[in-house]
Short mmCIF file of C-alpha atoms in Angstrom, two decimals:
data_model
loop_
_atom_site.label_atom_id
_atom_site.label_comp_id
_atom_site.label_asym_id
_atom_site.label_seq_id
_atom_site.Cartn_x
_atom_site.Cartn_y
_atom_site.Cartn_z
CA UNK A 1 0.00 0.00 0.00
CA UNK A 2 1.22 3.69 -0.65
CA UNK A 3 2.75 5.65 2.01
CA UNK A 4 1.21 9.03 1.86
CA UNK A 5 3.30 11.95 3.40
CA UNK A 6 0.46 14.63 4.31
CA UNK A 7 2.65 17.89 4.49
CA UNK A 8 3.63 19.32 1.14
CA UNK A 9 6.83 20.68 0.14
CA UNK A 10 7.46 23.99 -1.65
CA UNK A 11 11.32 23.81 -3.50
CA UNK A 12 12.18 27.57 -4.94
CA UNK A 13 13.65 27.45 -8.03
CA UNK A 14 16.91 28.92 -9.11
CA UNK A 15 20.21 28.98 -11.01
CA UNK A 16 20.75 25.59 -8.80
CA UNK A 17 17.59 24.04 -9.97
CA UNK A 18 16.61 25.61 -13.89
CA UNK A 19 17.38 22.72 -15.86
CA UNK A 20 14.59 19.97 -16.64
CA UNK A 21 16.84 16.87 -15.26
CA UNK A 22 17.29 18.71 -11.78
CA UNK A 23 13.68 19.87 -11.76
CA UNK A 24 12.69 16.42 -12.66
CA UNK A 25 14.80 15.23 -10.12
CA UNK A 26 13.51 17.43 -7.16
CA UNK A 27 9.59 16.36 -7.99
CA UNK A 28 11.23 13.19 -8.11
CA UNK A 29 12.95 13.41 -3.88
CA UNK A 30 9.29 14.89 -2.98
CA UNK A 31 8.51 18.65 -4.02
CA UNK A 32 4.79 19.33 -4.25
CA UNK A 33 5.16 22.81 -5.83
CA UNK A 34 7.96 24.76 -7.17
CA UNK A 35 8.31 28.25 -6.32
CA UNK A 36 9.34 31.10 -8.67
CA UNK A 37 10.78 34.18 -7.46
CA UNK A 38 10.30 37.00 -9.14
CA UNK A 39 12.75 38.80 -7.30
CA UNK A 40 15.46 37.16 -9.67
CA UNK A 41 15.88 36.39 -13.08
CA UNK A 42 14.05 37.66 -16.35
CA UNK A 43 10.95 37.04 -18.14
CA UNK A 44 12.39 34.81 -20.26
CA UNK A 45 13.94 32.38 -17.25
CA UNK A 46 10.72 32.67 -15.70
CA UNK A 47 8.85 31.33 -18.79
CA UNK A 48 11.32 28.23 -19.39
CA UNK A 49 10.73 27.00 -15.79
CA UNK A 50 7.38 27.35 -16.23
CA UNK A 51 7.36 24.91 -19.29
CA UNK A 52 9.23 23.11 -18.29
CA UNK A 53 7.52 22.28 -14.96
CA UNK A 54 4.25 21.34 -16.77
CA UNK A 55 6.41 19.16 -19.19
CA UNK A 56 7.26 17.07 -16.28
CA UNK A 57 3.50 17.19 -15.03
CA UNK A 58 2.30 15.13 -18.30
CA UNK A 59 5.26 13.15 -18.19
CA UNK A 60 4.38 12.08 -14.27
CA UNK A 61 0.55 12.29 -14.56
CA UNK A 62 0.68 14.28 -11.32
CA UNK A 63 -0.95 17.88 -10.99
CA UNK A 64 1.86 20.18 -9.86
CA UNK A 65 1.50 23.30 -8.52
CA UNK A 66 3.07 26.57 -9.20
CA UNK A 67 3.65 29.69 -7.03
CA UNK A 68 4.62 32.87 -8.53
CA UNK A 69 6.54 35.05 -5.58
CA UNK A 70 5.97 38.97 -6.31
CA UNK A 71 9.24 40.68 -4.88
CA UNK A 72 6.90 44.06 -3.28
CA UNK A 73 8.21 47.22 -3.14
CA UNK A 74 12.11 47.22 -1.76
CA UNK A 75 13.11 49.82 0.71
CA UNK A 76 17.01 50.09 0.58
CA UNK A 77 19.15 53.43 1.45
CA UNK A 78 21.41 55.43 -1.41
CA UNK A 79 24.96 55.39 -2.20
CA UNK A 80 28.06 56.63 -0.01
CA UNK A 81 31.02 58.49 -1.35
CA UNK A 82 33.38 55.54 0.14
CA UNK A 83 32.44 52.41 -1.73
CA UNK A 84 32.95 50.46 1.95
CA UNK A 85 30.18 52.79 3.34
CA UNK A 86 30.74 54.00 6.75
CA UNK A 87 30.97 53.17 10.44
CA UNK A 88 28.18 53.81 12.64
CA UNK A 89 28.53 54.35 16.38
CA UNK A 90 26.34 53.68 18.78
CA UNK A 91 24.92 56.83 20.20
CA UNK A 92 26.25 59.30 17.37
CA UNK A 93 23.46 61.30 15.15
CA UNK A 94 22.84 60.55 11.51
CA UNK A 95 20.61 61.87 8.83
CA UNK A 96 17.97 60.20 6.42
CA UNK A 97 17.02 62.42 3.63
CA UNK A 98 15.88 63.11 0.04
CA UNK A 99 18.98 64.19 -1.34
CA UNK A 100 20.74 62.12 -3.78
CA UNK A 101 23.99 63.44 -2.73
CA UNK A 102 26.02 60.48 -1.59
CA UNK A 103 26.53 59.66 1.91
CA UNK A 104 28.72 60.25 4.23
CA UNK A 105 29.44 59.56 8.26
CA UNK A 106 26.53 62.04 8.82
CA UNK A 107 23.86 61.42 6.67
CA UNK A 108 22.45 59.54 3.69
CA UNK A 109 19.39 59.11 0.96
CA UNK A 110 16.38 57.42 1.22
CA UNK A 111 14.54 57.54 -1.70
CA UNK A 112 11.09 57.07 -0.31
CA UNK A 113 9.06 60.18 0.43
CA UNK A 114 6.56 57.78 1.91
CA UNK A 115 8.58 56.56 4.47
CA UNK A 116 9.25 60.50 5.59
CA UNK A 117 5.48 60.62 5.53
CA UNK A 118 5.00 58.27 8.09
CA UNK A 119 7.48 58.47 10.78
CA UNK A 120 6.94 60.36 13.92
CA UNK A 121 9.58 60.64 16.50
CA UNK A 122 10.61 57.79 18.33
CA UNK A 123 9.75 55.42 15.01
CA UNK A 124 12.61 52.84 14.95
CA UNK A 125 14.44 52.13 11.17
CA UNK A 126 16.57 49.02 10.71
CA UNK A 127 18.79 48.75 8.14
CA UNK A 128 20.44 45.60 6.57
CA UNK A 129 18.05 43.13 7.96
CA UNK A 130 17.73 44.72 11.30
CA UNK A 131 22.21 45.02 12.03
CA UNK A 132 21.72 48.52 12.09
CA UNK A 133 18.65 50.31 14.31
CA UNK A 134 18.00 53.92 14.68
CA UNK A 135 15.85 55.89 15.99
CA UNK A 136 13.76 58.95 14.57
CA UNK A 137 14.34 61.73 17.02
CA UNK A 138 12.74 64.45 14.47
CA UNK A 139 11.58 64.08 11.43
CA UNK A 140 9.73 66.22 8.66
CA UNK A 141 8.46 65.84 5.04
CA UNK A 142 12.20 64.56 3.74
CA UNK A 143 14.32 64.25 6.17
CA UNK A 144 14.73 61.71 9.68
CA UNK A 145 16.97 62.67 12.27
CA UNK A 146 18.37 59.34 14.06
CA UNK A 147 19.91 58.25 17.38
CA UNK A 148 22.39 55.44 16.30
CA UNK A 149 20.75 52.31 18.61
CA UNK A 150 22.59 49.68 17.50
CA UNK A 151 26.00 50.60 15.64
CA UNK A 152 27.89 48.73 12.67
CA UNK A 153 28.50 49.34 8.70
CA UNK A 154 26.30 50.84 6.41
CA UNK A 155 26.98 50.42 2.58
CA UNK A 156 25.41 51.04 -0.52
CA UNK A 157 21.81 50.41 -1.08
CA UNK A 158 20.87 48.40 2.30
CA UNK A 159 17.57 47.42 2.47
CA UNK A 160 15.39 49.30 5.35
CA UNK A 161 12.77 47.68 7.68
CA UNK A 162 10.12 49.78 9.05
CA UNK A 163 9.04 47.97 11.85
CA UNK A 164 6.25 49.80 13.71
CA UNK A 165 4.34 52.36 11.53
CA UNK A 166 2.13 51.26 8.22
CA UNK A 167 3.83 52.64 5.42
CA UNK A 168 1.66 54.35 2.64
CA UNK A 169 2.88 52.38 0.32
CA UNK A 170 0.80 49.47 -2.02
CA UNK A 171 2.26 45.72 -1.75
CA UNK A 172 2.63 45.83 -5.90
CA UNK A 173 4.86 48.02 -7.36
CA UNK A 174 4.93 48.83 -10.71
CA UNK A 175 7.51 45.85 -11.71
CA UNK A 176 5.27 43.62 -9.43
CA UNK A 177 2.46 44.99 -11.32
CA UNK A 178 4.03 43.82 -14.70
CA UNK A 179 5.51 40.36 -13.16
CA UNK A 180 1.93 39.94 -11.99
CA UNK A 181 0.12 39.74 -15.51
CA UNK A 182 3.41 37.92 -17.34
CA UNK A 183 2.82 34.69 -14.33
CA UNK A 184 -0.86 34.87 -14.99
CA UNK A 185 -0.55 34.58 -18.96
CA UNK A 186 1.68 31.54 -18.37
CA UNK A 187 -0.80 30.09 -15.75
CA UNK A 188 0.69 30.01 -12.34
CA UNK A 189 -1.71 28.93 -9.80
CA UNK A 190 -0.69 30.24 -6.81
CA UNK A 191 0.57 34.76 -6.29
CA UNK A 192 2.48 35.00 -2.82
CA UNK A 193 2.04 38.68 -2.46
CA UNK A 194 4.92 40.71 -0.24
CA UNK A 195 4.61 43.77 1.79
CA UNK A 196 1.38 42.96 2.68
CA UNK A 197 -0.09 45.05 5.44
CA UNK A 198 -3.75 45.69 4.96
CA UNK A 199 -6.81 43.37 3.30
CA UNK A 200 -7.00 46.66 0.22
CA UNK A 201 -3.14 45.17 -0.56
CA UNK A 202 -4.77 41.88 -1.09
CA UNK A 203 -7.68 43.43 -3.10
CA UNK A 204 -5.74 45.20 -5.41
CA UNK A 205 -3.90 42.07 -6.29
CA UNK A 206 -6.94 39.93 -6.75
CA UNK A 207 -8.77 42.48 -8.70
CA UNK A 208 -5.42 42.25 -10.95
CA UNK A 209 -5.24 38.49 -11.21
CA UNK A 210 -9.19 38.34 -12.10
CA UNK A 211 -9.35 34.55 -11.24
CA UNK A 212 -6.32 33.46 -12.88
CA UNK A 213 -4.21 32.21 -9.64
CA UNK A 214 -5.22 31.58 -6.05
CA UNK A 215 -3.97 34.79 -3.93
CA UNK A 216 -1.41 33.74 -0.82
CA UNK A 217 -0.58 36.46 1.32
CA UNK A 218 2.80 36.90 2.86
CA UNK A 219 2.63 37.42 6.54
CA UNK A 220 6.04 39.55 7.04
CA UNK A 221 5.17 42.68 8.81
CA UNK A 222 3.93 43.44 12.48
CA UNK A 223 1.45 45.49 10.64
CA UNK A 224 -0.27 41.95 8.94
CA UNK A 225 0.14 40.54 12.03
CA UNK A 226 -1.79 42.93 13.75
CA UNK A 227 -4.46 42.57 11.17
CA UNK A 228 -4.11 38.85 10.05
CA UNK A 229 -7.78 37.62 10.86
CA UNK A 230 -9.22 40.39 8.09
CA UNK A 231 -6.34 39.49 5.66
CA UNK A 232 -7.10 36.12 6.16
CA UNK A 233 -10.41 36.42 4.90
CA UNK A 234 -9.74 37.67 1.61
CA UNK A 235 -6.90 35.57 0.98
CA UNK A 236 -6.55 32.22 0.10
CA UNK A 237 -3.46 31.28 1.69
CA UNK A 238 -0.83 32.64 3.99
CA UNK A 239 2.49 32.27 4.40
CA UNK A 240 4.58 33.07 6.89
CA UNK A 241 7.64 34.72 5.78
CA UNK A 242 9.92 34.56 9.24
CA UNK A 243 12.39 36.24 7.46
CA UNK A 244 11.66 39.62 7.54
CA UNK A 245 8.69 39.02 10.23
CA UNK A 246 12.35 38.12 12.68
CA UNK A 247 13.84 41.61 11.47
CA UNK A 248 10.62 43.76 12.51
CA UNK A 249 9.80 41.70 15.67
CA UNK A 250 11.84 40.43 17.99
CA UNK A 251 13.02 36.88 17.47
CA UNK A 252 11.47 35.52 20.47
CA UNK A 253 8.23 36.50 18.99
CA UNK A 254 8.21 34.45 16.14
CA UNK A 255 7.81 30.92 17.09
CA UNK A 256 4.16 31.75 18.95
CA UNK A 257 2.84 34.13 16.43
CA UNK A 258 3.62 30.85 13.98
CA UNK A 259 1.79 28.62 15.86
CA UNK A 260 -0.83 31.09 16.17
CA UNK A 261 -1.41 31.55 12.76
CA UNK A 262 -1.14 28.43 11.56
CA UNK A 263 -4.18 27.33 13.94
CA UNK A 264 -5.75 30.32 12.10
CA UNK A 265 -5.50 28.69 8.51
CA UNK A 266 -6.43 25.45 9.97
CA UNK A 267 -9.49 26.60 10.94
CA UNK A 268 -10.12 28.33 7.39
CA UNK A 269 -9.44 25.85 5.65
CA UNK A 270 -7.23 27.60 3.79
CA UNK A 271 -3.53 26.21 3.23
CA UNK A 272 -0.25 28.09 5.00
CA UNK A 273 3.62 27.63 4.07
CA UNK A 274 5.95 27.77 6.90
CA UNK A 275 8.90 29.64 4.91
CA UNK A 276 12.74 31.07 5.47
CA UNK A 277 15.97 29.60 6.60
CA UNK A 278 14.59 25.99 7.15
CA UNK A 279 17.14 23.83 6.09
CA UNK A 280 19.81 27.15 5.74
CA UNK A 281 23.02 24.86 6.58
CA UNK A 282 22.11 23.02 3.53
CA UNK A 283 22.93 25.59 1.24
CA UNK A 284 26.44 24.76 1.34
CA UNK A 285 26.56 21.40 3.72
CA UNK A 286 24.96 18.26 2.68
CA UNK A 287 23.48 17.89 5.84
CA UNK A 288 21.22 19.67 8.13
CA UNK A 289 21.89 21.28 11.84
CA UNK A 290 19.63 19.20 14.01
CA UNK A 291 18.36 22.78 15.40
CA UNK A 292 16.80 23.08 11.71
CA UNK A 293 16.05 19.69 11.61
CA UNK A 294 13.73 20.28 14.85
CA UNK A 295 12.69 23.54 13.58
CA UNK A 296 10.89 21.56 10.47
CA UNK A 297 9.83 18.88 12.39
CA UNK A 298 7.91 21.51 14.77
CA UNK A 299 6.11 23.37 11.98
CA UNK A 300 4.78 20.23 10.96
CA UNK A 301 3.43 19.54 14.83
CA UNK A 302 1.63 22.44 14.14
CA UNK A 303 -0.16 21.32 11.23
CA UNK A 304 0.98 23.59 8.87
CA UNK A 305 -0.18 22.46 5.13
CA UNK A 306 3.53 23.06 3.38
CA UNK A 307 7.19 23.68 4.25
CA UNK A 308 9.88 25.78 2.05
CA UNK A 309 12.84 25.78 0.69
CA UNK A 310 14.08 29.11 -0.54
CA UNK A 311 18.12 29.02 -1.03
CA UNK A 312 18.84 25.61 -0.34
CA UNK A 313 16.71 24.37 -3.75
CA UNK A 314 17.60 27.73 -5.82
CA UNK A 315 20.86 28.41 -5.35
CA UNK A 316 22.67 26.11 -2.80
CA UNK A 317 25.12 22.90 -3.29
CA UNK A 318 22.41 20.17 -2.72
CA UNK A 319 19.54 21.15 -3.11
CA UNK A 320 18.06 17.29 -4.06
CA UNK A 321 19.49 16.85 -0.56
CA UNK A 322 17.57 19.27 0.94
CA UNK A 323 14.13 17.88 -0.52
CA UNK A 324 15.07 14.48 0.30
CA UNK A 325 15.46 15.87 3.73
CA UNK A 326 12.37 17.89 4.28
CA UNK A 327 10.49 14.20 3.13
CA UNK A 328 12.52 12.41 5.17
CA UNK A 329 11.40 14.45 8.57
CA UNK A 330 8.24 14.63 7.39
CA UNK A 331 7.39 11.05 6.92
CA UNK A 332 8.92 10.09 10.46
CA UNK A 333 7.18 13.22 12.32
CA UNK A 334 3.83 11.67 10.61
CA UNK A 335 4.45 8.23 11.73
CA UNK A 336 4.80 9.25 15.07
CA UNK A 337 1.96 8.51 17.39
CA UNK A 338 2.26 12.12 19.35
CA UNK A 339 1.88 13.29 15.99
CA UNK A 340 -1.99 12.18 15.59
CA UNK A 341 -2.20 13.10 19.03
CA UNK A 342 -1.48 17.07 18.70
CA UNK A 343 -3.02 16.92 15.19
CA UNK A 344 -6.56 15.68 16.92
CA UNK A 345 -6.32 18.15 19.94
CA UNK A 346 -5.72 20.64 17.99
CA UNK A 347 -8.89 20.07 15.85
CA UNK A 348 -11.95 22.26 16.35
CA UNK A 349 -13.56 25.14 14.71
CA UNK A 350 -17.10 26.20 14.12
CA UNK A 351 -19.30 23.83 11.94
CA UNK A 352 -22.23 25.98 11.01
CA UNK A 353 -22.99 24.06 7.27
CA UNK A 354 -23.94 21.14 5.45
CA UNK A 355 -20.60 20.68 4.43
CA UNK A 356 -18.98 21.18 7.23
CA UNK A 357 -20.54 18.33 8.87
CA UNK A 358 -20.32 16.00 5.65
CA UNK A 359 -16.77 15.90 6.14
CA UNK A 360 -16.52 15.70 9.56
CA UNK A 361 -19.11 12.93 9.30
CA UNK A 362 -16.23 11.25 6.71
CA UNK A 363 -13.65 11.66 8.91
CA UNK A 364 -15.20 9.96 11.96
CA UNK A 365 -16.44 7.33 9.87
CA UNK A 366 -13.52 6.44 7.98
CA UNK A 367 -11.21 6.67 11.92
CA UNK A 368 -14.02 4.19 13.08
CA UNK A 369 -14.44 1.78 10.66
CA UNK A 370 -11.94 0.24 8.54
CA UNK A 371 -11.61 2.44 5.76
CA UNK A 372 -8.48 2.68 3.29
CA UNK A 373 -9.08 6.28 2.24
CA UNK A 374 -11.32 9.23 1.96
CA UNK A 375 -12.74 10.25 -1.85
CA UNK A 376 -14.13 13.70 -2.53
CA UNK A 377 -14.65 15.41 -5.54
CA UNK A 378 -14.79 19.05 -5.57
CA UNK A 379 -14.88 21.58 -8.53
CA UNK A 380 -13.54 24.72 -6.77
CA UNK A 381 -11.10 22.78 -4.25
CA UNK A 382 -13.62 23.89 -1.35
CA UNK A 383 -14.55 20.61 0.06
CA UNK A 384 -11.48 19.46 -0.49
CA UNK A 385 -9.94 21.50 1.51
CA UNK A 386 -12.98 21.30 4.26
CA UNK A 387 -11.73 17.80 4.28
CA UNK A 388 -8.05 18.59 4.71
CA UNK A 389 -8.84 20.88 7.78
CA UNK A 390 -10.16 17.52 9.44
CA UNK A 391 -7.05 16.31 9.52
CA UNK A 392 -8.16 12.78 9.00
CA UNK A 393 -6.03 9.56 9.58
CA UNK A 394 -6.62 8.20 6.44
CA UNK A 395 -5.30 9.56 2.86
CA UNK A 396 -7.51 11.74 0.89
CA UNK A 397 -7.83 11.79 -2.74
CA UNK A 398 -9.18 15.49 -4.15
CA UNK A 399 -10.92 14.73 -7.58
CA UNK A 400 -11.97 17.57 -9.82
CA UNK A 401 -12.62 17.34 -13.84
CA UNK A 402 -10.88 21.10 -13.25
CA UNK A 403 -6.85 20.79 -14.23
CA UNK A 404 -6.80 24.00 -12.38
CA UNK A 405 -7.86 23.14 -9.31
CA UNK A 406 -6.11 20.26 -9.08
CA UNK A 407 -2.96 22.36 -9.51
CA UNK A 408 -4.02 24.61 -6.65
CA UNK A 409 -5.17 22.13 -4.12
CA UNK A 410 -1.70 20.56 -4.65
CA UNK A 411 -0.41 22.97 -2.04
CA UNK A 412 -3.17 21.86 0.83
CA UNK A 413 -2.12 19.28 3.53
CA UNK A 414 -3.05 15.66 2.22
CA UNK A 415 -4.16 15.99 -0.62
CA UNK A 416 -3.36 13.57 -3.53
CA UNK A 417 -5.15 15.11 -6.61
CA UNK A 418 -6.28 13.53 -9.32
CA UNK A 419 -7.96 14.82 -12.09
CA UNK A 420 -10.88 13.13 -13.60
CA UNK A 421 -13.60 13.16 -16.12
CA UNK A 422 -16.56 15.01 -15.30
CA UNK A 423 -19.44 13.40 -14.16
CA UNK A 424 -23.16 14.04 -13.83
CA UNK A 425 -25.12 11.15 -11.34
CA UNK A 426 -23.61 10.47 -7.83
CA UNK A 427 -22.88 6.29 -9.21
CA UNK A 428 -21.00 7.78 -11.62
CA UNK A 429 -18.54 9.53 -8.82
CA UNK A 430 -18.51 6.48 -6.62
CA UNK A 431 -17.61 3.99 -9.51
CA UNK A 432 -14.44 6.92 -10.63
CA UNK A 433 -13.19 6.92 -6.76
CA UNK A 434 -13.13 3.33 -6.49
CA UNK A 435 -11.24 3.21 -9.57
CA UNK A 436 -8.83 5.80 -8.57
CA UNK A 437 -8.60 4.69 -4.95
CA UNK A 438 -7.16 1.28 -6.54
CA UNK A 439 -5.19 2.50 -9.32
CA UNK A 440 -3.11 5.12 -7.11
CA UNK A 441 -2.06 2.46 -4.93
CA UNK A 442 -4.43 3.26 -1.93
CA UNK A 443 -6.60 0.38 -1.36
CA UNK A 444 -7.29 -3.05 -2.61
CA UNK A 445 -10.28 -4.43 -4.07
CA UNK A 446 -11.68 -5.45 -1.06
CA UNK A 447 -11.21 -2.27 0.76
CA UNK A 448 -14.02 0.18 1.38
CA UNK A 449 -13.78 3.88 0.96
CA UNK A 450 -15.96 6.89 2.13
CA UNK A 451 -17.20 8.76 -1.12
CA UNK A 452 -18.40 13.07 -0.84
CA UNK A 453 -19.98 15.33 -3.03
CA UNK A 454 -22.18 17.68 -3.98
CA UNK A 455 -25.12 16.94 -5.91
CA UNK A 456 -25.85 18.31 -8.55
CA UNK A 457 -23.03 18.29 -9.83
CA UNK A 458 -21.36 20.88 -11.15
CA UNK A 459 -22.28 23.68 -8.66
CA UNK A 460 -19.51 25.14 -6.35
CA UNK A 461 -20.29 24.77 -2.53
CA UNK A 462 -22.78 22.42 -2.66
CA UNK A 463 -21.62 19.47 -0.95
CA UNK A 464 -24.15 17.62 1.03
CA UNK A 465 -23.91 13.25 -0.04
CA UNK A 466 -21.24 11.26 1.88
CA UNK A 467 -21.21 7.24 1.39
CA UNK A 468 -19.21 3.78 2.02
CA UNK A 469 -18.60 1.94 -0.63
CA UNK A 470 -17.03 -0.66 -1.49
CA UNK A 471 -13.30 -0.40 -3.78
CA UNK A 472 -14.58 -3.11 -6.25
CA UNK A 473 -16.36 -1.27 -8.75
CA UNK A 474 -18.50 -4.61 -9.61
CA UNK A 475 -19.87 -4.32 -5.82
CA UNK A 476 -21.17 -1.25 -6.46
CA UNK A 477 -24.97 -2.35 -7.98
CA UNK A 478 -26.83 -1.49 -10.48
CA UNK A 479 -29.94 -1.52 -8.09
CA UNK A 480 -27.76 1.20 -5.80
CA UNK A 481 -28.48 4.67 -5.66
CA UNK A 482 -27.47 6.64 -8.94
#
């Protein structure tokens, strides 16, 4: 019987991983969906991954999903007259300003008017992921007049962090704006969307996209943070991006607002990535540190629907290792019996519809009796992922005549998709999951499996039939139901 590993894996793709035998080869070790960033590389490189990804997808026979990463609108200081940039002391003053003049021990550009805008005095500004801190003692239209908090050497074109004000500024800038139609017209079925920090970000994005990807927001600020339960309700997935979220915050804040938010999606039903520096050793070591080891292993306690790999699959030494690796912890977290354990205490959540109890109805059934797996067939991905948020102990196979939603609910915890042909009576459905049930190496003939879906068919958000069945096909009567 198939060993199913329920977290999914997210591998970022890069000059380490743009060929089709290495792309090939991470699907192969275990990667669900392949990230592209748009923060590197052209158009064009963009494109040929793209192809190339759904080249391997008919070759396998196995709906893979892609996510398109929008880099957001980069903050990042001017230029100094000394190419090594300067010294900063802790205690001294220095300058922030509009003038393109460049910088010196006293002073240097910022080229955002917006950020002027915003600060009031005592605002904190960190500079090269968070090394550097200052803080605004006065401030005006364009200029910020800092205390040096935390000293060390500034260069040309750090990036600046913002922790503690919302910035006037839209999560698409004009290049994400451009990036954001080119994914689309290939077909990407996931936009991660950066410098989110209010729901219009989101809306702006989705009104761009018009239905052509799912929207994920990137959870990266204290700003989204603050506001996470509105932006998670016009999103349809999160991540969370510790990366820049351990800049703004303080470190130790991290691992609960995680946790936290990962119970969040859980109970939406909607899918979350645990992403940055998972496996970072691995970018130039074959193995991992057991501290990230234990850090992957804990996101997937949580329940979290996907893990990432960001440099150690794009641009580091092994990154087939680094797949392998995330699929290695994943399968023994999963087979542990704590595991189930946290998994079931954590479930809950309000079940106000039909639906909602059809699939908690499958879940129980299929944990009680002995049932191989759990069948559902869902147009928009809805019930699937209704299903998913059960958390059941038993695989679940996602069907959907929909190639596109297949794609998309690649990314949600459990799910093996499978696309099928469409069908119009509920016998019809029952007859296609027994069939699939057998042929992807889930059950035997003489298994039973728990069948949902909505009838009629067709019609998003309608589910509301659930039934055992048997895995033979032949069992399944003509005098039965249709």
């Amino acid at each position: 019987m198939r060993r199913q590993r329920n977290v999914k894996i997210v591998a970022t793709l890069g000059p380490a991983s743009s060929d089709k035998e290495m792309i090939r080869a991470l699907f192969d070790a275990g990667a669900d969906v392949f990230r592209l960033n748009m923060s590197h590389g052209e158009h064009a490189e963009i494109g040929e991954r793209h192809r190339i990804i759904r080249e391997i997808e008919v070759e396998t026979g196995r709906p893979i999903a892609i996510l398109a990463d929008l880099q957001g609108p980069k903050l990042r200081v001017g230029v100094f007259a000394s190419d090594d940039g300067e010294e900063l002391q802790v205690g001294q003053a220095f300058r922030l300003d509009l003038d393109e003049a460049p910088g010196d021990l006293t002073r240097v550009q910022l080229p955002h008017r917006e950020i002027f805008e915003a600060l009031e005095p005592g605002s904190s500004l960190l500079v090269n992921d968070g090394k550097i801190r200052l803080k605004v003692e006065k401030c005006g239209a364009d200029f910020a007049d800092c205390t040096v908090k935390v000293g060390g050497t500034i260069s040309n074109r750090k990036g600046v962090n913002v922790p503690d004000v919302v910035l006037p500024l839209a999560a698409l800038s004009d290049k994400d704006r451009k990036d954001l139609e080119f994914v689309c017209r290939l077909g990407v079925d996931w936009l991660a969307l950066s410098f989110v920090q209010r729901t219009a970000d989101v809306a702006e994005a989705r009104e761009l996209a018009q239905g052509r990807a799912a929207i994920l927001s990137k959870i990266e600020k204290p700003a989204a943070v603050a506001a996470f339960d509105d932006i998670l309700a016009v999103s349809d997935g999160i991540m969370v991006a510790r990366g820049d979220l351990g800049v703004e915050l303080p470190v130790q804040c991290v691992p609960p607002i995680q946790k936290r938010l990962i119970r969040k999606c859980r109970m939406a039903a909607k899918p979350v990535i645990v992403a940055t520096q998972m496996l970072e050793s691995m970018i130039d070591s074959p193995m991992p540190t057991r501290a990230e080891v234990s850090d992957v292993a804990a996101a997937i306690y949580e329940g979290t629907d996907a893990v990432m790999l960001s440099a150690e699959s794009a641009a580091g030494s092994f990154p087939i290792e680094a797949v392998r690796t995330m699929n290695a912890v994943a399968l023994e977290v999963e087979s542990d019996p704590t595991y189930r354990e946290v998994i079931e205490a954590s479930r809950g959540g309000p079940k106000q519809s039909v639906a909602d109890g059809i699939v908690s109805a499958a879940r129980e059934i299929a944990e009680t009796a002995d049932i191989k797996v759990i069948c559902c067939f869902s147009q928009s991905g809805q019930t699937a992922s209704l299903v998913a948020r059960e958390r059941p102990g038993v695989p679940i196979i996602a069907m959907t005549s929909r190639i596109g939603t297949a794609r998309r609910m690649a990314l949600t915890w459990g799910l093996h998709c499978v696309k099928t042909e469409e069908v119009s009576r509920f016998k019809e459905a029952v007859v296609n999951a027994a069939r699939a049930a057998r042929t992807e190496g889930f059950a035997q003939p003489t298994d039973q499996l728990v069948v949902t879906a909505g009838v009629p068919f067709g019609q998003s958000g309608t589910t509301n039939i659930l039934r055992v069945a048997p895995c033979d096909e032949r069992l399944i009567l003509p005098s039965d139901p249709e």
